[in-house]
Structures are given as structure tokens and as C-alpha cells.
Backbone as a ProteinNet text record, in pm:
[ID]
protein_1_A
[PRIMARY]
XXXXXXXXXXXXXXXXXXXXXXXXXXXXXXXXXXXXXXXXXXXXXXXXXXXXXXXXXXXXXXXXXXXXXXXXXXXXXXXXX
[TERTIARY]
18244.5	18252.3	18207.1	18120.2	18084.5	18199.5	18194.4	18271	18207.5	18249	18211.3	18306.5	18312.5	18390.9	18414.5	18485	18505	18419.7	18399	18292.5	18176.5	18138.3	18019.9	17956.3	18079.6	18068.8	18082.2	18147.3	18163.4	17975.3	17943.9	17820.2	17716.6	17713.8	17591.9	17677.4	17713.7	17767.1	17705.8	17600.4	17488.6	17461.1	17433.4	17411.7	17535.3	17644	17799.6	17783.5	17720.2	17753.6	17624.5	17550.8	17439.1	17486.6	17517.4	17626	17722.2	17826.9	17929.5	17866.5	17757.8	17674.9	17624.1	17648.9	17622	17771.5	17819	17904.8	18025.1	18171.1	18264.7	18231.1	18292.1	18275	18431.9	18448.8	18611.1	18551.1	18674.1	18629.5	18748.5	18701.4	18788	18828.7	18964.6	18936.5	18990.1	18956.2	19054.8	19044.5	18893.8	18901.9	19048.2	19100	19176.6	19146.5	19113.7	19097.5	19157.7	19127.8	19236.8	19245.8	19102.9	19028.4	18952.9	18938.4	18800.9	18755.4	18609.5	18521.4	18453.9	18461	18400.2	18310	18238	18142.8	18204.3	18192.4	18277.5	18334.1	18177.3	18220.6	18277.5	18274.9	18410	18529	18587	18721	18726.9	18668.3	18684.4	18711	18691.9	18678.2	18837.5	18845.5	18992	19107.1	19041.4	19146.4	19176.8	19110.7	19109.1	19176.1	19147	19229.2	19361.7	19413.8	19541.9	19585.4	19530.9	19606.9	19598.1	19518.4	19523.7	19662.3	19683.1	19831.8	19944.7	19902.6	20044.9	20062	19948	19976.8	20022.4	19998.5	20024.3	20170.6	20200.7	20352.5	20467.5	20362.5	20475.7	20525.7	20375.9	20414.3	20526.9	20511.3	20567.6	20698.5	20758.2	20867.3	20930.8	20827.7	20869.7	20871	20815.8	20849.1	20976.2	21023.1	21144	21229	21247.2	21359	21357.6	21247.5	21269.7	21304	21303.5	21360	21534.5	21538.7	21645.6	21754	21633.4	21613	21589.8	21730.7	21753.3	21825.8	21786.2	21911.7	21951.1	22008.9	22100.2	21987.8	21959.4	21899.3	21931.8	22046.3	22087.9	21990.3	21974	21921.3	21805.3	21723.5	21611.5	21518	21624.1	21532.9	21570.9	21684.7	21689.1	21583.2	21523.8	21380	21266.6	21232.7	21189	21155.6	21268.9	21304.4	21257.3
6781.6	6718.3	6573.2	6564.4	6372.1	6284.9	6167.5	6121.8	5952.5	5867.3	5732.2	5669.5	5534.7	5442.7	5444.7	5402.9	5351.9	5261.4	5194.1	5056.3	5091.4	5180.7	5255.1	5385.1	5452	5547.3	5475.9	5382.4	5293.7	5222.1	5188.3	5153.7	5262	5396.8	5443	5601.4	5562.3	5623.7	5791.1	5784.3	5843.5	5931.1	5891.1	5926.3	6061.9	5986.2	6065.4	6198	6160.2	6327.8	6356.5	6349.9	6437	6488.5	6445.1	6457.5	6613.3	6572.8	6632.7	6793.8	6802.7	6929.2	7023.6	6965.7	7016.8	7067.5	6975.2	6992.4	6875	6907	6809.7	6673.7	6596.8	6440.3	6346.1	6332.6	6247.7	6104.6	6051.2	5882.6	5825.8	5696.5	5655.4	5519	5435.2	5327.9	5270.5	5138.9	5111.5	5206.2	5291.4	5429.8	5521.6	5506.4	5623.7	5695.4	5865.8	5935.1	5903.8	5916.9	5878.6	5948.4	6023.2	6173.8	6256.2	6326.1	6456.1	6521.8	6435.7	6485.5	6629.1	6681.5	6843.7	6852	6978.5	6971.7	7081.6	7094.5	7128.3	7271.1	7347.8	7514.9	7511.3	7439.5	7446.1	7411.1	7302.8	7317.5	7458.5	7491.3	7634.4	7744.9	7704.6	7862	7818.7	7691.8	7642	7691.9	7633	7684.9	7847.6	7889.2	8064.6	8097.9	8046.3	8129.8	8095.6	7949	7913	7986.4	8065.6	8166	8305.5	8336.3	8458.2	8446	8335.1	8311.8	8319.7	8266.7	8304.7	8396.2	8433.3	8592.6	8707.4	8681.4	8784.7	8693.7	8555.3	8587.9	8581.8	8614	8671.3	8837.1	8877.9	9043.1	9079.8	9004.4	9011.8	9011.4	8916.3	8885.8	8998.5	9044.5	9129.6	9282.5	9368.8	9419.6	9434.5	9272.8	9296.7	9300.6	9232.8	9235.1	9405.4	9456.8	9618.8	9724.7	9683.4	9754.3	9695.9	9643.5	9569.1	9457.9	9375.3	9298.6	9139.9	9117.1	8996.4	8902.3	8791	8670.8	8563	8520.4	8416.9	8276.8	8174	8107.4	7973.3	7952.1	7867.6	7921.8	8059.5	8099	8054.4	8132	8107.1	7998.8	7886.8	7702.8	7654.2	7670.1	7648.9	7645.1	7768.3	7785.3	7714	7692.3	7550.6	7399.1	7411	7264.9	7195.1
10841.8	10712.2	10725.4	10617	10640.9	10630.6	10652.9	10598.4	10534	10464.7	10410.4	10388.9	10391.6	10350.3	10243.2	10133.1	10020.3	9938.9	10027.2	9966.1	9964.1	10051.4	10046.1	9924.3	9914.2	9804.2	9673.8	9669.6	9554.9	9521.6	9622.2	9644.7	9562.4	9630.7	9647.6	9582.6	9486.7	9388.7	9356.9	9305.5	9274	9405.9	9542.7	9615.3	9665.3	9674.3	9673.5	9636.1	9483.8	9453.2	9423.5	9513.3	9545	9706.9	9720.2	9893.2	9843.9	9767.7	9742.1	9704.1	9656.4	9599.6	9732.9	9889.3	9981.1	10073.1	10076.3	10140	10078.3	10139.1	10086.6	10127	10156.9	10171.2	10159.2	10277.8	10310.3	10291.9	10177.5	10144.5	10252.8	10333.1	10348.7	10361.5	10380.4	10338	10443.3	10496.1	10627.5	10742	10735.6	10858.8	10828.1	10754.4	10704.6	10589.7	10624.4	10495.5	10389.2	10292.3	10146	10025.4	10056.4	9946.4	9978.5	9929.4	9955.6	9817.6	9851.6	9687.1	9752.8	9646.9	9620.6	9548.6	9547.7	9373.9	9334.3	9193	9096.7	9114.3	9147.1	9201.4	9297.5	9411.1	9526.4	9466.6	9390	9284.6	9229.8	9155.4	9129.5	9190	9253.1	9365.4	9406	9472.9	9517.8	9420	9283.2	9221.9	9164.1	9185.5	9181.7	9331.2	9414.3	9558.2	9578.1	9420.3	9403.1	9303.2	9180.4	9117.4	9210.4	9286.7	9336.3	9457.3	9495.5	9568	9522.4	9397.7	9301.3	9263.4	9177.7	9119	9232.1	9345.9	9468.3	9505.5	9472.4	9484	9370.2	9265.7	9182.8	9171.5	9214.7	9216.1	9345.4	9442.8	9551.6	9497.1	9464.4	9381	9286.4	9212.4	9106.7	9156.1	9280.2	9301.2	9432.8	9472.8	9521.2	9445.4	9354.7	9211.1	9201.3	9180.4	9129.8	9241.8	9361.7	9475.7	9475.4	9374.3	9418	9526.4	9578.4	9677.8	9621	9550.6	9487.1	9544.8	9624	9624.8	9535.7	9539.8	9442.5	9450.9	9353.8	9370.7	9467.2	9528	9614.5	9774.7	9797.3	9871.9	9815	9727.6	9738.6	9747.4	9698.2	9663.5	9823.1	9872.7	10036.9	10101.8	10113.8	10139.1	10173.6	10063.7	9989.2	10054.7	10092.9	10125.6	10252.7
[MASK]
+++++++++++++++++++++++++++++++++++++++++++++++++++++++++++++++++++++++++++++++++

């Protein structure tokens, strides 16, 4: 993954997201990452492989509820944590 400074992408703006249309691109500031630009169909796609996670854990869910394989929600937010 490339990566650029801040001041630089701020710079050469234009350039960025002609960048971002190839591959991602880590901004960073102080040599520490701080973001990661995408182009738009990689968001998409990201965010589709984030409903397809959910929707596969809600069914998950819903057919333990119907096997009858329920815990109390103190258990379940524990979890979580």
C-alpha cells in the first residue's frame, strides 16, 4: 500500500485520487498513519462484506433462538466487552 504524508496529499490533491482509483493510499501525519483513502467501489464492496457479516450474524442468532439456545443478555453483552 502507498503511503503519503498529509501535507503532501493536501498538496497534490488531484493526484490522491487518481492514486486512490488504483490502489488504497495510507495518509499520514507525523509518519503516523491517521487514514486510508479508497475509491468509492472498494467502500462498497467493504460495505457489502459488512452487511453480509451481519446478516450471517443475525441468522446465526435467529436460528439459535429457534433451537432454543438462548442466553440472558448479561451473558451475551459480557462478550462484547
Amino acid at each position: 500500500m502507498v503511503s503519503m504524508p498529509s501535507t503532501e496529499a493536501k498538496t497534490h490533491f488531484g493526484a490522491l485520487l487518481d492514486m486512490v482509483q488504483r490502489n488504497p493510499v495510507t495518509i499520514e501525519k507525523k509518519g503516523r498513519p491517521i487514514a486510508v483513502m479508497i475509491s468509492e467501489s472498494e467502500y462498497a464492496a467493504y460495505q457489502q462484506l459488512k452487511l453480509q457479516a451481519l446478516q450471517s450474524d443475525l441468522n446465526t442468532g435467529i436460528r439459535q433462538a429457534d433451537e432454543g439456545q438462548l442466553v440472558d443478555s448479561e451473558t451475551a453483552f459480557n462478550g462484547l466487552i
